[in-house]
Amino acid sequence: MGAQHILDAPPGTVPHGTSAAVPRRPTETGLADTAPPAILYTPDLQGAVLFPEPGYTLIAGTETFMSGAVAEGIDAARAQFGRYARAMKKRWPHLQGIATAYPPAHRAWSHPSDVTPGTATARLMSLLSAFAQGTCTAADFADGWWEARRAAHSQGERTSGDLADLLDRVFMVLEDYTPDPELREPGDLTDSALRERIRHLVASA
């Protein structure tokens, strides 16, 4: 997360009583063998990892910290933990209760009609429709798409199946588009070529 070192302390000593904390370098040998109960946190208190008992950890922090610590998104991590808890129920039956206490905030939408109105993913679908119908410029579509995509990720929104495939394909198409014509390189998509590609994706979805 960019911290020069992290602090290792018993739970209940943070942020007060930090004299009990032990500085640890992120690359320190044996750090992964930390035994519970323990808490690892950054000196500026931007993020922390609580290791209360065997089988799981709890992570909390600022948006920047969480985006780096849980790159797949909070909801995706919670969903993955739910699957892990079910797989490990014989060894650690208490994990089922932890997974229930921290469920994904959003279910994974698999079809455009499933998307909850007002979400960032709904904004992505609205931009797709507007651009395919010609009521949105290529530059506005690209700018709006990246902004909504970042918002969807930061809010933990998840997609699956055909919808996830559509959004991934749009992402790959936009990788070949630069809104400013003066900055385009040979092979980059023009505005009209981008619209044609997007219309094809929407039609085949």
PDB file of C-alpha atoms in Angstrom:
ATOM      1  CA  MET A   1       0.000   0.000   0.000  1.00  0.00           C
ATOM      2  CA  GLY A   2       3.087   2.214  -0.152  1.00  0.00           C
ATOM      3  CA  ALA A   3       3.897   2.122   3.573  1.00  0.00           C
ATOM      4  CA  GLN A   4       7.593   1.803   4.430  1.00  0.00           C
ATOM      5  CA  HIS A   5       6.677  -0.521   7.272  1.00  0.00           C
ATOM      6  CA  ILE A   6       3.655  -1.878   9.120  1.00  0.00           C
ATOM      7  CA  LEU A   7       2.967  -2.313  12.827  1.00  0.00           C
ATOM      8  CA  ASP A   8       2.125  -5.601  14.516  1.00  0.00           C
ATOM      9  CA  ALA A   9       0.251  -5.338  17.810  1.00  0.00           C
ATOM     10  CA  PRO A  10      -2.196  -7.270  19.993  1.00  0.00           C
ATOM     11  CA  PRO A  11      -5.876  -6.306  19.416  1.00  0.00           C
ATOM     12  CA  GLY A  12      -7.108  -3.554  21.713  1.00  0.00           C
ATOM     13  CA  THR A  13      -3.879  -1.537  21.584  1.00  0.00           C
ATOM     14  CA  VAL A  14      -4.643   0.490  18.451  1.00  0.00           C
ATOM     15  CA  PRO A  15      -4.542   3.449  18.066  1.00  0.00           C
ATOM     16  CA  HIS A  16      -3.768   4.012  21.758  1.00  0.00           C
ATOM     17  CA  GLY A  17      -1.039   2.189  23.597  1.00  0.00           C
ATOM     18  CA  THR A  18       0.991   1.744  20.437  1.00  0.00           C
ATOM     19  CA  SER A  19       4.103   1.138  22.539  1.00  0.00           C
ATOM     20  CA  ALA A  20       3.080  -2.518  22.316  1.00  0.00           C
ATOM     21  CA  ALA A  21       3.360  -2.399  18.525  1.00  0.00           C
ATOM     22  CA  VAL A  22       6.305  -3.957  16.722  1.00  0.00           C
ATOM     23  CA  PRO A  23       7.473  -2.401  13.406  1.00  0.00           C
ATOM     24  CA  ARG A  24       7.579  -4.992  10.623  1.00  0.00           C
ATOM     25  CA  ARG A  25       8.744  -4.598   7.051  1.00  0.00           C
ATOM     26  CA  PRO A  26       6.179  -5.853   4.496  1.00  0.00           C
ATOM     27  CA  THR A  27       8.827  -8.151   3.002  1.00  0.00           C
ATOM     28  CA  GLU A  28       9.955  -9.487   6.367  1.00  0.00           C
ATOM     29  CA  THR A  29      10.450 -13.243   6.501  1.00  0.00           C
ATOM     30  CA  GLY A  30       7.914 -14.897   8.755  1.00  0.00           C
ATOM     31  CA  LEU A  31       5.341 -12.093   8.551  1.00  0.00           C
ATOM     32  CA  ALA A  32       2.865 -14.465   6.914  1.00  0.00           C
ATOM     33  CA  ASP A  33       3.229 -16.765   9.928  1.00  0.00           C
ATOM     34  CA  THR A  34       1.789 -14.179  12.326  1.00  0.00           C
ATOM     35  CA  ALA A  35      -0.350 -16.027  14.883  1.00  0.00           C
ATOM     36  CA  PRO A  36      -3.769 -14.832  16.049  1.00  0.00           C
ATOM     37  CA  PRO A  37      -4.931 -12.774  17.782  1.00  0.00           C
ATOM     38  CA  ALA A  38      -3.056  -9.958  16.080  1.00  0.00           C
ATOM     39  CA  ILE A  39      -3.586  -6.763  14.140  1.00  0.00           C
ATOM     40  CA  LEU A  40      -1.354  -5.373  11.385  1.00  0.00           C
ATOM     41  CA  TYR A  41      -1.777  -1.708  10.493  1.00  0.00           C
ATOM     42  CA  THR A  42      -0.079   1.149   8.697  1.00  0.00           C
ATOM     43  CA  PRO A  43       1.637   3.862  10.777  1.00  0.00           C
ATOM     44  CA  ASP A  44      -0.768   6.513   9.458  1.00  0.00           C
ATOM     45  CA  LEU A  45      -3.777   4.310  10.361  1.00  0.00           C
ATOM     46  CA  GLN A  46      -4.989   4.293   6.753  1.00  0.00           C
ATOM     47  CA  GLY A  47      -5.581   0.557   6.839  1.00  0.00           C
ATOM     48  CA  ALA A  48      -5.507  -2.487   9.079  1.00  0.00           C
ATOM     49  CA  VAL A  49      -5.759  -6.270   8.960  1.00  0.00           C
ATOM     50  CA  LEU A  50      -7.295  -7.958  12.014  1.00  0.00           C
ATOM     51  CA  PHE A  51      -6.417 -11.627  12.543  1.00  0.00           C
ATOM     52  CA  PRO A  52      -8.761 -12.602  15.412  1.00  0.00           C
ATOM     53  CA  GLU A  53      -8.630 -16.397  15.105  1.00  0.00           C
ATOM     54  CA  PRO A  54      -7.490 -19.100  12.665  1.00  0.00           C
ATOM     55  CA  GLY A  55      -9.180 -19.293   9.282  1.00  0.00           C
ATOM     56  CA  TYR A  56      -9.796 -15.688   8.293  1.00  0.00           C
ATOM     57  CA  THR A  57      -8.826 -12.030   8.596  1.00  0.00           C
ATOM     58  CA  LEU A  58     -10.857  -8.828   8.502  1.00  0.00           C
ATOM     59  CA  ILE A  59      -9.576  -5.889   6.440  1.00  0.00           C
ATOM     60  CA  ALA A  60     -10.575  -2.238   6.850  1.00  0.00           C
ATOM     61  CA  GLY A  61      -9.230   1.101   5.692  1.00  0.00           C
ATOM     62  CA  THR A  62      -9.577   4.094   3.428  1.00  0.00           C
ATOM     63  CA  GLU A  63     -10.838   3.736  -0.136  1.00  0.00           C
ATOM     64  CA  THR A  64      -7.274   3.942  -1.459  1.00  0.00           C
ATOM     65  CA  PHE A  65      -6.073   1.289   0.964  1.00  0.00           C
ATOM     66  CA  MET A  66      -8.965  -1.052   0.218  1.00  0.00           C
ATOM     67  CA  SER A  67      -8.596  -0.703  -3.554  1.00  0.00           C
ATOM     68  CA  GLY A  68      -5.030  -1.914  -3.226  1.00  0.00           C
ATOM     69  CA  ALA A  69      -5.594  -4.532  -0.531  1.00  0.00           C
ATOM     70  CA  VAL A  70      -8.667  -6.029  -2.206  1.00  0.00           C
ATOM     71  CA  ALA A  71      -8.031  -5.422  -5.890  1.00  0.00           C
ATOM     72  CA  GLU A  72     -10.937  -7.603  -7.014  1.00  0.00           C
ATOM     73  CA  GLY A  73     -13.399  -5.426  -5.077  1.00  0.00           C
ATOM     74  CA  ILE A  74     -14.961  -5.845  -1.637  1.00  0.00           C
ATOM     75  CA  ASP A  75     -18.076  -7.663  -2.832  1.00  0.00           C
ATOM     76  CA  ALA A  76     -16.074 -10.079  -4.966  1.00  0.00           C
ATOM     77  CA  ALA A  77     -13.802 -10.804  -1.992  1.00  0.00           C
ATOM     78  CA  ARG A  78     -16.801 -11.396   0.284  1.00  0.00           C
ATOM     79  CA  ALA A  79     -18.392 -13.715  -2.256  1.00  0.00           C
ATOM     80  CA  GLN A  80     -15.121 -15.613  -2.590  1.00  0.00           C
ATOM     81  CA  PHE A  81     -14.885 -15.881   1.194  1.00  0.00           C
ATOM     82  CA  GLY A  82     -18.396 -17.323   1.302  1.00  0.00           C
ATOM     83  CA  ARG A  83     -17.310 -20.098  -1.056  1.00  0.00           C
ATOM     84  CA  TYR A  84     -14.155 -20.633   0.991  1.00  0.00           C
ATOM     85  CA  ALA A  85     -16.192 -20.870   4.219  1.00  0.00           C
ATOM     86  CA  ARG A  86     -18.420 -23.559   2.713  1.00  0.00           C
ATOM     87  CA  ALA A  87     -15.403 -25.506   1.467  1.00  0.00           C
ATOM     88  CA  MET A  88     -13.735 -25.339   4.908  1.00  0.00           C
ATOM     89  CA  LYS A  89     -16.830 -25.981   7.049  1.00  0.00           C
ATOM     90  CA  LYS A  90     -15.503 -29.269   8.445  1.00  0.00           C
ATOM     91  CA  ARG A  91     -12.187 -27.774   9.539  1.00  0.00           C
ATOM     92  CA  TRP A  92     -13.459 -24.353  10.637  1.00  0.00           C
ATOM     93  CA  PRO A  93     -17.254 -24.426  11.045  1.00  0.00           C
ATOM     94  CA  HIS A  94     -17.211 -20.934  12.601  1.00  0.00           C
ATOM     95  CA  LEU A  95     -16.398 -19.423   9.200  1.00  0.00           C
ATOM     96  CA  GLN A  96     -20.017 -19.871   8.082  1.00  0.00           C
ATOM     97  CA  GLY A  97     -21.087 -17.344  10.711  1.00  0.00           C
ATOM     98  CA  ILE A  98     -18.410 -14.876   9.622  1.00  0.00           C
ATOM     99  CA  ALA A  99     -19.480 -15.183   5.979  1.00  0.00           C
ATOM    100  CA  THR A 100     -23.106 -14.597   6.988  1.00  0.00           C
ATOM    101  CA  ALA A 101     -22.125 -11.495   8.983  1.00  0.00           C
ATOM    102  CA  TYR A 102     -20.263 -10.003   5.992  1.00  0.00           C
ATOM    103  CA  PRO A 103     -22.284 -10.820   2.858  1.00  0.00           C
ATOM    104  CA  PRO A 104     -21.764  -9.052  -0.489  1.00  0.00           C
ATOM    105  CA  ALA A 105     -23.694  -5.789  -0.632  1.00  0.00           C
ATOM    106  CA  HIS A 106     -24.693  -6.484  -4.236  1.00  0.00           C
ATOM    107  CA  ARG A 107     -25.605  -9.686  -5.963  1.00  0.00           C
ATOM    108  CA  ALA A 108     -23.805 -10.422  -9.218  1.00  0.00           C
ATOM    109  CA  TRP A 109     -25.956  -9.221 -12.116  1.00  0.00           C
ATOM    110  CA  SER A 110     -25.885 -11.558 -15.121  1.00  0.00           C
ATOM    111  CA  HIS A 111     -28.269  -9.713 -17.483  1.00  0.00           C
ATOM    112  CA  PRO A 112     -28.827  -6.003 -18.218  1.00  0.00           C
ATOM    113  CA  SER A 113     -32.427  -6.257 -16.973  1.00  0.00           C
ATOM    114  CA  ASP A 114     -31.135  -7.467 -13.584  1.00  0.00           C
ATOM    115  CA  VAL A 115     -29.077  -4.337 -12.901  1.00  0.00           C
ATOM    116  CA  THR A 116     -30.370  -2.188 -10.054  1.00  0.00           C
ATOM    117  CA  PRO A 117     -31.336   1.338 -11.239  1.00  0.00           C
ATOM    118  CA  GLY A 118     -29.169   4.138  -9.931  1.00  0.00           C
ATOM    119  CA  THR A 119     -26.019   2.035  -9.688  1.00  0.00           C
ATOM    120  CA  ALA A 120     -22.771   2.685 -11.528  1.00  0.00           C
ATOM    121  CA  THR A 121     -23.376  -0.451 -13.593  1.00  0.00           C
ATOM    122  CA  ALA A 122     -26.760   0.946 -14.614  1.00  0.00           C
ATOM    123  CA  ARG A 123     -24.882   4.041 -15.771  1.00  0.00           C
ATOM    124  CA  LEU A 124     -22.618   1.819 -17.884  1.00  0.00           C
ATOM    125  CA  MET A 125     -25.637   0.246 -19.550  1.00  0.00           C
ATOM    126  CA  SER A 126     -27.222   3.667 -20.161  1.00  0.00           C
ATOM    127  CA  LEU A 127     -24.035   4.922 -21.811  1.00  0.00           C
ATOM    128  CA  LEU A 128     -23.883   1.819 -24.015  1.00  0.00           C
ATOM    129  CA  SER A 129     -27.440   2.337 -25.193  1.00  0.00           C
ATOM    130  CA  ALA A 130     -27.025   6.072 -25.800  1.00  0.00           C
ATOM    131  CA  PHE A 131     -23.806   5.642 -27.749  1.00  0.00           C
ATOM    132  CA  ALA A 132     -25.159   2.783 -29.865  1.00  0.00           C
ATOM    133  CA  GLN A 133     -28.242   4.882 -30.698  1.00  0.00           C
ATOM    134  CA  GLY A 134     -26.126   7.892 -31.660  1.00  0.00           C
ATOM    135  CA  THR A 135     -27.287  10.231 -28.877  1.00  0.00           C
ATOM    136  CA  CYS A 136     -23.859  10.387 -27.225  1.00  0.00           C
ATOM    137  CA  THR A 137     -20.507  11.387 -28.707  1.00  0.00           C
ATOM    138  CA  ALA A 138     -17.588   8.980 -28.719  1.00  0.00           C
ATOM    139  CA  ALA A 139     -15.546  11.169 -26.368  1.00  0.00           C
ATOM    140  CA  ASP A 140     -18.424  11.542 -23.897  1.00  0.00           C
ATOM    141  CA  PHE A 141     -19.037   7.808 -24.039  1.00  0.00           C
ATOM    142  CA  ALA A 142     -15.406   6.958 -23.335  1.00  0.00           C
ATOM    143  CA  ASP A 143     -15.034   9.481 -20.509  1.00  0.00           C
ATOM    144  CA  GLY A 144     -18.333   8.481 -18.936  1.00  0.00           C
ATOM    145  CA  TRP A 145     -17.554   4.789 -19.287  1.00  0.00           C
ATOM    146  CA  TRP A 146     -14.227   4.945 -17.455  1.00  0.00           C
ATOM    147  CA  GLU A 147     -15.714   7.089 -14.695  1.00  0.00           C
ATOM    148  CA  ALA A 148     -18.684   4.745 -14.199  1.00  0.00           C
ATOM    149  CA  ARG A 149     -16.440   1.697 -14.358  1.00  0.00           C
ATOM    150  CA  ARG A 150     -14.230   3.071 -11.584  1.00  0.00           C
ATOM    151  CA  ALA A 151     -17.334   3.852  -9.521  1.00  0.00           C
ATOM    152  CA  ALA A 152     -18.727   0.350 -10.055  1.00  0.00           C
ATOM    153  CA  HIS A 153     -15.453  -1.137  -8.870  1.00  0.00           C
ATOM    154  CA  SER A 154     -15.131   1.122  -5.815  1.00  0.00           C
ATOM    155  CA  GLN A 155     -18.744   0.382  -4.835  1.00  0.00           C
ATOM    156  CA  GLY A 156     -18.163  -3.357  -5.100  1.00  0.00           C
ATOM    157  CA  GLU A 157     -20.708  -3.940  -7.872  1.00  0.00           C
ATOM    158  CA  ARG A 158     -20.365  -7.342  -9.519  1.00  0.00           C
ATOM    159  CA  THR A 159     -21.447  -8.873 -12.813  1.00  0.00           C
ATOM    160  CA  SER A 160     -21.357 -12.422 -14.129  1.00  0.00           C
ATOM    161  CA  GLY A 161     -22.254 -14.476 -17.176  1.00  0.00           C
ATOM    162  CA  ASP A 162     -23.313 -12.685 -20.350  1.00  0.00           C
ATOM    163  CA  LEU A 163     -23.312  -9.221 -18.756  1.00  0.00           C
ATOM    164  CA  ALA A 164     -19.763  -9.596 -17.445  1.00  0.00           C
ATOM    165  CA  ASP A 165     -18.683 -10.801 -20.877  1.00  0.00           C
ATOM    166  CA  LEU A 166     -20.298  -7.770 -22.569  1.00  0.00           C
ATOM    167  CA  LEU A 167     -18.630  -5.304 -20.208  1.00  0.00           C
ATOM    168  CA  ASP A 168     -15.263  -7.015 -20.651  1.00  0.00           C
ATOM    169  CA  ARG A 169     -15.595  -6.774 -24.440  1.00  0.00           C
ATOM    170  CA  VAL A 170     -16.439  -3.069 -24.234  1.00  0.00           C
ATOM    171  CA  PHE A 171     -13.395  -2.578 -22.017  1.00  0.00           C
ATOM    172  CA  MET A 172     -11.151  -4.229 -24.616  1.00  0.00           C
ATOM    173  CA  VAL A 173     -12.611  -2.132 -27.435  1.00  0.00           C
ATOM    174  CA  LEU A 174     -12.087   1.105 -25.505  1.00  0.00           C
ATOM    175  CA  GLU A 175      -8.460   0.136 -24.904  1.00  0.00           C
ATOM    176  CA  ASP A 176      -7.954   0.848 -28.633  1.00  0.00           C
ATOM    177  CA  TYR A 177      -9.621   4.272 -28.569  1.00  0.00           C
ATOM    178  CA  THR A 178      -8.183   7.703 -27.741  1.00  0.00           C
ATOM    179  CA  PRO A 179     -10.701  10.590 -27.604  1.00  0.00           C
ATOM    180  CA  ASP A 180      -8.182  13.207 -28.793  1.00  0.00           C
ATOM    181  CA  PRO A 181      -7.535  12.715 -32.554  1.00  0.00           C
ATOM    182  CA  GLU A 182      -4.120  14.381 -32.251  1.00  0.00           C
ATOM    183  CA  LEU A 183      -2.970  11.732 -29.763  1.00  0.00           C
ATOM    184  CA  ARG A 184      -4.156   8.718 -31.729  1.00  0.00           C
ATOM    185  CA  GLU A 185      -1.617   6.255 -32.989  1.00  0.00           C
ATOM    186  CA  PRO A 186      -1.840   4.111 -36.135  1.00  0.00           C
ATOM    187  CA  GLY A 187      -4.344   1.343 -35.512  1.00  0.00           C
ATOM    188  CA  ASP A 188      -6.363   3.260 -32.914  1.00  0.00           C
ATOM    189  CA  LEU A 189     -10.119   3.369 -33.474  1.00  0.00           C
ATOM    190  CA  THR A 190     -11.770   6.465 -34.900  1.00  0.00           C
ATOM    191  CA  ASP A 191     -15.045   7.776 -33.449  1.00  0.00           C
ATOM    192  CA  SER A 192     -17.081   6.091 -36.185  1.00  0.00           C
ATOM    193  CA  ALA A 193     -15.175   2.810 -35.875  1.00  0.00           C
ATOM    194  CA  LEU A 194     -15.747   2.814 -32.115  1.00  0.00           C
ATOM    195  CA  ARG A 195     -19.491   3.344 -32.578  1.00  0.00           C
ATOM    196  CA  GLU A 196     -19.630   0.512 -35.118  1.00  0.00           C
ATOM    197  CA  ARG A 197     -17.847  -1.852 -32.721  1.00  0.00           C
ATOM    198  CA  ILE A 198     -20.112  -0.921 -29.815  1.00  0.00           C
ATOM    199  CA  ARG A 199     -23.254  -1.306 -31.898  1.00  0.00           C
ATOM    200  CA  HIS A 200     -22.118  -4.784 -32.890  1.00  0.00           C
ATOM    201  CA  LEU A 201     -21.503  -5.730 -29.245  1.00  0.00           C
ATOM    202  CA  VAL A 202     -24.870  -4.391 -28.110  1.00  0.00           C
ATOM    203  CA  ALA A 203     -26.689  -6.138 -30.957  1.00  0.00           C
ATOM    204  CA  SER A 204     -25.048  -9.471 -30.210  1.00  0.00           C
ATOM    205  CA  ALA A 205     -25.518  -9.250 -26.412  1.00  0.00           C
TER     206      ALA A 205
END
